[in-house]
Amino acid sequence: MSLVQKYLHFAVAALFCALASAYPYQPSFAKLQPNVDCHNTPTPLSFHVHVTYMLTSDQQIKDVQNFRDVALKHFAPLLGDDPICQGTDVEPSGRYDNGRFCFIYDHDLTNDTLGPFAVGEWSAFVPVHYFGAVVPWFAQNRGQFNLLVHPNTGCEYEDHSIWAQWTGSAWNMDMSIFTQWTQTNEFGEVLGNAHNPTCLQRGGVCGAVDKDTANYYYGPQVTCCSGSACACDSADGRCFCK
């Protein structure tokens, strides 16, 4: 190997190390080992709620942004002080494994499509124990918008197709970005861990009571973990797992 070749090998190795340090959100090889059998109907780790709309309609774009504001206000007690999904080291977009109910802000609502959707959409990350508090409200209050609810199992093709539920009309989607019957995310994740819990710990807000408006919560909404129960006796109207 010539001196020039040795220098080039050294430069490439140094550049690789620098990039690895600059971008900490790289999944470890252990995380990429499949742990889900897509043929065996794997258990959902969480759910996504997608509100879809037409990007060709300025009015729908305006209306869907207003609808997100309405949803944020409605779910404020359950969302807490930080309603936006922050993501994890492996999934920095915030779409998966957040460990809490939150809204996903991962693209511009005015002109961007995000595969597999060929239309506009915005979404929320819904842990399994929030399903009953969140999904029925979206189904009943979606108005002009079509709603997609799907599980997150790691099998993205099936999650967005045969295991998905539409309220309203179903849009065609570009499923070519996924691989059928193959795990393509959620590597190393299991139901019940910190990223995908199944119940709310003590001190968590499990519901709310608003005596002044009918379009709000009525008592307990979210399942508390074993040994605690949802109590609606606080002065501010929120219910807590105690």
PDB file of C-alpha atoms in Angstrom:
ATOM      1  CA  MET A   1       0.000   0.000   0.000  1.00  0.00           C
ATOM      2  CA  SER A   2       1.456   3.369  -1.042  1.00  0.00           C
ATOM      3  CA  LEU A   3       1.822   6.318   1.303  1.00  0.00           C
ATOM      4  CA  VAL A   4      -1.037   8.083  -0.471  1.00  0.00           C
ATOM      5  CA  GLN A   5      -3.326   5.054  -0.036  1.00  0.00           C
ATOM      6  CA  LYS A   6      -2.457   4.817   3.648  1.00  0.00           C
ATOM      7  CA  TYR A   7      -3.260   8.507   4.075  1.00  0.00           C
ATOM      8  CA  LEU A   8      -6.629   8.091   2.317  1.00  0.00           C
ATOM      9  CA  HIS A   9      -7.541   5.109   4.515  1.00  0.00           C
ATOM     10  CA  PHE A  10      -6.638   7.120   7.608  1.00  0.00           C
ATOM     11  CA  ALA A  11      -8.651  10.135   6.412  1.00  0.00           C
ATOM     12  CA  VAL A  12     -11.751   8.031   5.701  1.00  0.00           C
ATOM     13  CA  ALA A  13     -11.517   6.346   9.122  1.00  0.00           C
ATOM     14  CA  ALA A  14     -11.145   9.705  10.849  1.00  0.00           C
ATOM     15  CA  LEU A  15     -14.124  11.117   8.947  1.00  0.00           C
ATOM     16  CA  PHE A  16     -16.279   8.124   9.937  1.00  0.00           C
ATOM     17  CA  CYS A  17     -15.409   8.591  13.607  1.00  0.00           C
ATOM     18  CA  ALA A  18     -16.160  12.298  13.411  1.00  0.00           C
ATOM     19  CA  LEU A  19     -19.556  11.663  11.825  1.00  0.00           C
ATOM     20  CA  ALA A  20     -20.402   9.044  14.434  1.00  0.00           C
ATOM     21  CA  SER A  21     -19.680  11.564  17.181  1.00  0.00           C
ATOM     22  CA  ALA A  22     -21.601  14.350  15.467  1.00  0.00           C
ATOM     23  CA  TYR A  23     -24.753  12.270  14.950  1.00  0.00           C
ATOM     24  CA  PRO A  24     -25.641  10.509  18.213  1.00  0.00           C
ATOM     25  CA  TYR A  25     -29.030   9.331  16.916  1.00  0.00           C
ATOM     26  CA  GLN A  26     -27.680   6.200  15.274  1.00  0.00           C
ATOM     27  CA  PRO A  27     -29.333   2.914  16.261  1.00  0.00           C
ATOM     28  CA  SER A  28     -27.050   0.300  17.775  1.00  0.00           C
ATOM     29  CA  PHE A  29     -26.613  -2.978  15.923  1.00  0.00           C
ATOM     30  CA  ALA A  30     -28.396  -4.731  18.790  1.00  0.00           C
ATOM     31  CA  LYS A  31     -31.458  -2.603  18.149  1.00  0.00           C
ATOM     32  CA  LEU A  32     -31.578  -3.809  14.550  1.00  0.00           C
ATOM     33  CA  GLN A  33     -32.025  -7.459  15.434  1.00  0.00           C
ATOM     34  CA  PRO A  34     -35.617  -8.469  14.541  1.00  0.00           C
ATOM     35  CA  ASN A  35     -37.698  -9.451  17.554  1.00  0.00           C
ATOM     36  CA  VAL A  36     -41.171  -9.531  15.952  1.00  0.00           C
ATOM     37  CA  ASP A  37     -42.830 -12.200  13.798  1.00  0.00           C
ATOM     38  CA  CYS A  38     -45.148 -10.266  11.488  1.00  0.00           C
ATOM     39  CA  HIS A  39     -46.956 -13.470  10.478  1.00  0.00           C
ATOM     40  CA  ASN A  40     -48.019 -14.068  14.080  1.00  0.00           C
ATOM     41  CA  THR A  41     -50.159 -10.922  14.713  1.00  0.00           C
ATOM     42  CA  PRO A  42     -47.757  -9.226  17.142  1.00  0.00           C
ATOM     43  CA  THR A  43     -49.148  -7.242  20.061  1.00  0.00           C
ATOM     44  CA  PRO A  44     -49.436  -3.471  19.429  1.00  0.00           C
ATOM     45  CA  LEU A  45     -46.883  -1.462  21.389  1.00  0.00           C
ATOM     46  CA  SER A  46     -48.811   1.779  20.819  1.00  0.00           C
ATOM     47  CA  PHE A  47     -51.083   3.461  18.271  1.00  0.00           C
ATOM     48  CA  HIS A  48     -50.996   6.382  15.867  1.00  0.00           C
ATOM     49  CA  VAL A  49     -53.963   8.618  15.125  1.00  0.00           C
ATOM     50  CA  HIS A  50     -53.608  10.335  11.730  1.00  0.00           C
ATOM     51  CA  VAL A  51     -55.872  13.211  10.674  1.00  0.00           C
ATOM     52  CA  THR A  52     -55.786  13.428   6.869  1.00  0.00           C
ATOM     53  CA  TYR A  53     -56.711  16.294   4.559  1.00  0.00           C
ATOM     54  CA  MET A  54     -56.255  17.674   1.026  1.00  0.00           C
ATOM     55  CA  LEU A  55     -53.133  19.739   0.462  1.00  0.00           C
ATOM     56  CA  THR A  56     -54.763  21.198  -2.653  1.00  0.00           C
ATOM     57  CA  SER A  57     -57.349  23.020  -0.533  1.00  0.00           C
ATOM     58  CA  ASP A  58     -56.182  26.141   1.301  1.00  0.00           C
ATOM     59  CA  GLN A  59     -59.371  26.044   3.363  1.00  0.00           C
ATOM     60  CA  GLN A  60     -58.760  22.449   4.491  1.00  0.00           C
ATOM     61  CA  ILE A  61     -55.177  23.319   5.428  1.00  0.00           C
ATOM     62  CA  LYS A  62     -56.472  26.178   7.569  1.00  0.00           C
ATOM     63  CA  ASP A  63     -59.232  24.048   9.069  1.00  0.00           C
ATOM     64  CA  VAL A  64     -56.945  21.124   9.926  1.00  0.00           C
ATOM     65  CA  GLN A  65     -54.542  23.431  11.756  1.00  0.00           C
ATOM     66  CA  ASN A  66     -57.490  24.798  13.721  1.00  0.00           C
ATOM     67  CA  PHE A  67     -58.607  21.243  14.485  1.00  0.00           C
ATOM     68  CA  ARG A  68     -55.179  20.422  15.898  1.00  0.00           C
ATOM     69  CA  ASP A  69     -55.428  23.485  18.146  1.00  0.00           C
ATOM     70  CA  VAL A  70     -58.863  22.298  19.331  1.00  0.00           C
ATOM     71  CA  ALA A  71     -57.484  18.823  20.048  1.00  0.00           C
ATOM     72  CA  LEU A  72     -54.500  20.252  21.937  1.00  0.00           C
ATOM     73  CA  LYS A  73     -56.833  22.307  24.117  1.00  0.00           C
ATOM     74  CA  HIS A  74     -59.200  19.406  24.719  1.00  0.00           C
ATOM     75  CA  PHE A  75     -56.436  17.010  25.756  1.00  0.00           C
ATOM     76  CA  ALA A  76     -54.374  19.582  27.666  1.00  0.00           C
ATOM     77  CA  PRO A  77     -54.811  17.871  31.069  1.00  0.00           C
ATOM     78  CA  LEU A  78     -53.531  14.552  29.677  1.00  0.00           C
ATOM     79  CA  LEU A  79     -50.766  16.096  27.566  1.00  0.00           C
ATOM     80  CA  GLY A  80     -49.241  18.124  30.377  1.00  0.00           C
ATOM     81  CA  ASP A  81     -46.840  21.035  29.947  1.00  0.00           C
ATOM     82  CA  ASP A  82     -45.070  19.572  26.886  1.00  0.00           C
ATOM     83  CA  PRO A  83     -47.588  18.240  24.336  1.00  0.00           C
ATOM     84  CA  ILE A  84     -45.020  17.678  21.554  1.00  0.00           C
ATOM     85  CA  CYS A  85     -43.367  14.263  21.134  1.00  0.00           C
ATOM     86  CA  GLN A  86     -39.617  14.561  21.687  1.00  0.00           C
ATOM     87  CA  GLY A  87     -38.558  11.165  20.366  1.00  0.00           C
ATOM     88  CA  THR A  88     -35.732   8.887  21.454  1.00  0.00           C
ATOM     89  CA  ASP A  89     -32.103   8.319  20.495  1.00  0.00           C
ATOM     90  CA  VAL A  90     -33.155   5.613  18.044  1.00  0.00           C
ATOM     91  CA  GLU A  91     -36.291   7.414  16.787  1.00  0.00           C
ATOM     92  CA  PRO A  92     -35.588  11.182  17.007  1.00  0.00           C
ATOM     93  CA  SER A  93     -38.589  12.118  14.827  1.00  0.00           C
ATOM     94  CA  GLY A  94     -40.907  11.519  17.781  1.00  0.00           C
ATOM     95  CA  ARG A  95     -43.142   9.107  15.900  1.00  0.00           C
ATOM     96  CA  TYR A  96     -42.510   6.064  18.104  1.00  0.00           C
ATOM     97  CA  ASP A  97     -41.673   4.915  21.628  1.00  0.00           C
ATOM     98  CA  ASN A  98     -42.353   8.170  23.462  1.00  0.00           C
ATOM     99  CA  GLY A  99     -43.658   6.613  26.667  1.00  0.00           C
ATOM    100  CA  ARG A 100     -46.487   9.150  26.892  1.00  0.00           C
ATOM    101  CA  PHE A 101     -49.426  10.590  24.958  1.00  0.00           C
ATOM    102  CA  CYS A 102     -48.174  13.404  22.729  1.00  0.00           C
ATOM    103  CA  PHE A 103     -48.653  15.133  19.357  1.00  0.00           C
ATOM    104  CA  ILE A 104     -46.152  14.533  16.547  1.00  0.00           C
ATOM    105  CA  TYR A 105     -44.648  17.619  14.888  1.00  0.00           C
ATOM    106  CA  ASP A 106     -42.440  16.177  12.145  1.00  0.00           C
ATOM    107  CA  HIS A 107     -43.284  18.144   8.991  1.00  0.00           C
ATOM    108  CA  ASP A 108     -44.913  21.268   7.569  1.00  0.00           C
ATOM    109  CA  LEU A 109     -48.706  20.933   7.401  1.00  0.00           C
ATOM    110  CA  THR A 110     -49.066  23.401   4.540  1.00  0.00           C
ATOM    111  CA  ASN A 111     -47.137  21.699   1.728  1.00  0.00           C
ATOM    112  CA  ASP A 112     -45.519  18.414   2.813  1.00  0.00           C
ATOM    113  CA  THR A 113     -46.617  14.823   2.381  1.00  0.00           C
ATOM    114  CA  LEU A 114     -45.063  12.129   4.520  1.00  0.00           C
ATOM    115  CA  GLY A 115     -44.976   8.544   3.278  1.00  0.00           C
ATOM    116  CA  PRO A 116     -46.939   6.392   3.004  1.00  0.00           C
ATOM    117  CA  PHE A 117     -49.507   9.223   2.808  1.00  0.00           C
ATOM    118  CA  ALA A 118     -50.174  10.844  -0.560  1.00  0.00           C
ATOM    119  CA  VAL A 119     -52.208  13.574   1.173  1.00  0.00           C
ATOM    120  CA  GLY A 120     -51.637  15.901   4.088  1.00  0.00           C
ATOM    121  CA  GLU A 121     -51.736  14.518   7.625  1.00  0.00           C
ATOM    122  CA  TRP A 122     -50.878  15.257  11.221  1.00  0.00           C
ATOM    123  CA  SER A 123     -50.724  12.668  13.943  1.00  0.00           C
ATOM    124  CA  ALA A 124     -50.552  11.785  17.617  1.00  0.00           C
ATOM    125  CA  PHE A 125     -48.698   9.047  19.487  1.00  0.00           C
ATOM    126  CA  VAL A 126     -51.137   7.098  21.671  1.00  0.00           C
ATOM    127  CA  PRO A 127     -49.911   4.582  24.285  1.00  0.00           C
ATOM    128  CA  VAL A 128     -52.202   1.574  24.642  1.00  0.00           C
ATOM    129  CA  HIS A 129     -53.666   2.736  27.958  1.00  0.00           C
ATOM    130  CA  TYR A 130     -54.727   6.073  26.414  1.00  0.00           C
ATOM    131  CA  PHE A 131     -56.643   4.477  23.534  1.00  0.00           C
ATOM    132  CA  GLY A 132     -60.087   4.759  25.135  1.00  0.00           C
ATOM    133  CA  ALA A 133     -59.543   8.374  26.164  1.00  0.00           C
ATOM    134  CA  VAL A 134     -58.198   9.528  22.791  1.00  0.00           C
ATOM    135  CA  VAL A 135     -59.499   7.551  19.807  1.00  0.00           C
ATOM    136  CA  PRO A 136     -63.276   7.890  20.399  1.00  0.00           C
ATOM    137  CA  TRP A 137     -62.931  11.666  20.735  1.00  0.00           C
ATOM    138  CA  PHE A 138     -61.127  11.917  17.397  1.00  0.00           C
ATOM    139  CA  ALA A 139     -63.682   9.645  15.728  1.00  0.00           C
ATOM    140  CA  GLN A 140     -66.591  11.755  16.965  1.00  0.00           C
ATOM    141  CA  ASN A 141     -65.016  15.181  16.416  1.00  0.00           C
ATOM    142  CA  ARG A 142     -63.086  14.714  13.153  1.00  0.00           C
ATOM    143  CA  GLY A 143     -65.660  16.696  11.167  1.00  0.00           C
ATOM    144  CA  GLN A 144     -64.695  16.897   7.469  1.00  0.00           C
ATOM    145  CA  PHE A 145     -61.436  14.996   7.929  1.00  0.00           C
ATOM    146  CA  ASN A 146     -60.767  11.287   7.422  1.00  0.00           C
ATOM    147  CA  LEU A 147     -59.131   9.516  10.334  1.00  0.00           C
ATOM    148  CA  LEU A 148     -56.640   6.644  10.278  1.00  0.00           C
ATOM    149  CA  VAL A 149     -55.889   4.730  13.473  1.00  0.00           C
ATOM    150  CA  HIS A 150     -53.276   1.997  13.308  1.00  0.00           C
ATOM    151  CA  PRO A 151     -51.178  -0.066  15.721  1.00  0.00           C
ATOM    152  CA  ASN A 152     -47.412   0.173  15.971  1.00  0.00           C
ATOM    153  CA  THR A 153     -46.128  -3.391  16.045  1.00  0.00           C
ATOM    154  CA  GLY A 154     -42.897  -3.027  14.080  1.00  0.00           C
ATOM    155  CA  CYS A 155     -44.570  -4.436  10.954  1.00  0.00           C
ATOM    156  CA  GLU A 156     -45.211  -1.111   9.216  1.00  0.00           C
ATOM    157  CA  TYR A 157     -46.723  -2.569   6.042  1.00  0.00           C
ATOM    158  CA  GLU A 158     -49.422  -4.451   7.932  1.00  0.00           C
ATOM    159  CA  ASP A 159     -49.846  -1.672  10.521  1.00  0.00           C
ATOM    160  CA  HIS A 160     -50.827   0.762   7.764  1.00  0.00           C
ATOM    161  CA  SER A 161     -52.950  -1.681   5.732  1.00  0.00           C
ATOM    162  CA  ILE A 162     -54.712  -4.815   7.010  1.00  0.00           C
ATOM    163  CA  TRP A 163     -54.453  -3.818  10.698  1.00  0.00           C
ATOM    164  CA  ALA A 164     -55.470  -0.176  10.183  1.00  0.00           C
ATOM    165  CA  GLN A 165     -58.895   1.338  10.880  1.00  0.00           C
ATOM    166  CA  TRP A 166     -60.360   4.240   8.919  1.00  0.00           C
ATOM    167  CA  THR A 167     -63.120   6.542  10.119  1.00  0.00           C
ATOM    168  CA  GLY A 168     -64.508   8.276   7.062  1.00  0.00           C
ATOM    169  CA  SER A 169     -63.196   7.541   3.584  1.00  0.00           C
ATOM    170  CA  ALA A 170     -59.901   5.682   3.214  1.00  0.00           C
ATOM    171  CA  TRP A 171     -57.161   7.295   1.126  1.00  0.00           C
ATOM    172  CA  ASN A 172     -54.886   5.263  -1.136  1.00  0.00           C
ATOM    173  CA  MET A 173     -51.374   5.087   0.276  1.00  0.00           C
ATOM    174  CA  ASP A 174     -47.915   4.373  -1.119  1.00  0.00           C
ATOM    175  CA  MET A 175     -47.099   1.073   0.593  1.00  0.00           C
ATOM    176  CA  SER A 176     -43.986   0.578  -1.546  1.00  0.00           C
ATOM    177  CA  ILE A 177     -41.889   2.278   1.151  1.00  0.00           C
ATOM    178  CA  PHE A 178     -42.523  -0.704   3.459  1.00  0.00           C
ATOM    179  CA  THR A 179     -41.752  -4.426   3.134  1.00  0.00           C
ATOM    180  CA  GLN A 180     -44.644  -6.842   3.586  1.00  0.00           C
ATOM    181  CA  TRP A 181     -44.491  -9.282   6.529  1.00  0.00           C
ATOM    182  CA  THR A 182     -41.155  -7.835   7.646  1.00  0.00           C
ATOM    183  CA  GLN A 183     -40.247  -5.933  10.808  1.00  0.00           C
ATOM    184  CA  THR A 184     -39.054  -2.468   9.789  1.00  0.00           C
ATOM    185  CA  ASN A 185     -39.056  -0.598  13.111  1.00  0.00           C
ATOM    186  CA  GLU A 186     -39.580  -1.102  16.874  1.00  0.00           C
ATOM    187  CA  PHE A 187     -36.400  -3.172  17.030  1.00  0.00           C
ATOM    188  CA  GLY A 188     -35.738  -4.332  20.576  1.00  0.00           C
ATOM    189  CA  GLU A 189     -38.933  -2.731  21.900  1.00  0.00           C
ATOM    190  CA  VAL A 190     -41.436  -4.675  24.029  1.00  0.00           C
ATOM    191  CA  LEU A 191     -44.838  -3.809  25.437  1.00  0.00           C
ATOM    192  CA  GLY A 192     -44.634  -2.591  29.012  1.00  0.00           C
ATOM    193  CA  ASN A 193     -41.180  -1.020  28.921  1.00  0.00           C
ATOM    194  CA  ALA A 194     -40.517   2.678  29.577  1.00  0.00           C
ATOM    195  CA  HIS A 195     -41.009   3.592  25.900  1.00  0.00           C
ATOM    196  CA  ASN A 196     -44.295   1.704  25.543  1.00  0.00           C
ATOM    197  CA  PRO A 197     -46.026   1.486  28.943  1.00  0.00           C
ATOM    198  CA  THR A 198     -49.398  -0.143  29.552  1.00  0.00           C
ATOM    199  CA  CYS A 199     -50.540   1.898  32.550  1.00  0.00           C
ATOM    200  CA  LEU A 200     -50.049   5.255  34.250  1.00  0.00           C
ATOM    201  CA  GLN A 201     -47.770   5.493  37.280  1.00  0.00           C
ATOM    202  CA  ARG A 202     -48.765   7.143  40.568  1.00  0.00           C
ATOM    203  CA  GLY A 203     -48.980  10.898  40.216  1.00  0.00           C
ATOM    204  CA  GLY A 204     -49.938  10.789  36.545  1.00  0.00           C
ATOM    205  CA  VAL A 205     -52.972  12.706  35.281  1.00  0.00           C
ATOM    206  CA  CYS A 206     -55.590  10.084  34.426  1.00  0.00           C
ATOM    207  CA  GLY A 207     -58.549  12.352  33.637  1.00  0.00           C
ATOM    208  CA  ALA A 208     -60.247  15.631  34.432  1.00  0.00           C
ATOM    209  CA  VAL A 209     -63.556  17.055  35.499  1.00  0.00           C
ATOM    210  CA  ASP A 210     -64.934  20.281  34.051  1.00  0.00           C
ATOM    211  CA  LYS A 211     -68.233  21.228  35.626  1.00  0.00           C
ATOM    212  CA  ASP A 212     -68.726  24.236  33.349  1.00  0.00           C
ATOM    213  CA  THR A 213     -68.682  22.578  29.911  1.00  0.00           C
ATOM    214  CA  ALA A 214     -70.272  19.430  28.577  1.00  0.00           C
ATOM    215  CA  ASN A 215     -67.648  18.882  25.846  1.00  0.00           C
ATOM    216  CA  TYR A 216     -64.888  17.716  28.156  1.00  0.00           C
ATOM    217  CA  TYR A 217     -63.828  14.805  30.321  1.00  0.00           C
ATOM    218  CA  TYR A 218     -65.957  13.048  32.879  1.00  0.00           C
ATOM    219  CA  GLY A 219     -63.804  11.515  35.584  1.00  0.00           C
ATOM    220  CA  PRO A 220     -61.244   8.733  35.058  1.00  0.00           C
ATOM    221  CA  GLN A 221     -60.026   8.225  31.480  1.00  0.00           C
ATOM    222  CA  VAL A 222     -56.647   6.438  31.621  1.00  0.00           C
ATOM    223  CA  THR A 223     -55.753   3.148  33.326  1.00  0.00           C
ATOM    224  CA  CYS A 224     -53.574   3.462  36.428  1.00  0.00           C
ATOM    225  CA  CYS A 225     -50.987   0.843  37.314  1.00  0.00           C
ATOM    226  CA  SER A 226     -51.694  -1.918  39.811  1.00  0.00           C
ATOM    227  CA  GLY A 227     -52.007  -0.712  43.384  1.00  0.00           C
ATOM    228  CA  SER A 228     -53.358   2.725  42.449  1.00  0.00           C
ATOM    229  CA  ALA A 229     -56.631   4.164  41.195  1.00  0.00           C
ATOM    230  CA  CYS A 230     -57.746   7.277  39.333  1.00  0.00           C
ATOM    231  CA  ALA A 231     -59.029   9.813  41.878  1.00  0.00           C
ATOM    232  CA  CYS A 232     -60.840  12.993  40.788  1.00  0.00           C
ATOM    233  CA  ASP A 233     -60.644  14.948  44.035  1.00  0.00           C
ATOM    234  CA  SER A 234     -58.086  17.666  43.282  1.00  0.00           C
ATOM    235  CA  ALA A 235     -58.988  21.326  43.489  1.00  0.00           C
ATOM    236  CA  ASP A 236     -57.992  22.064  39.876  1.00  0.00           C
ATOM    237  CA  GLY A 237     -60.350  19.444  38.421  1.00  0.00           C
ATOM    238  CA  ARG A 238     -57.656  17.029  37.296  1.00  0.00           C
ATOM    239  CA  CYS A 239     -57.718  13.357  38.235  1.00  0.00           C
ATOM    240  CA  PHE A 240     -54.553  11.648  39.458  1.00  0.00           C
ATOM    241  CA  CYS A 241     -53.408   8.056  39.923  1.00  0.00           C
ATOM    242  CA  LYS A 242     -53.136   7.599  43.683  1.00  0.00           C
TER     243      LYS A 242
END
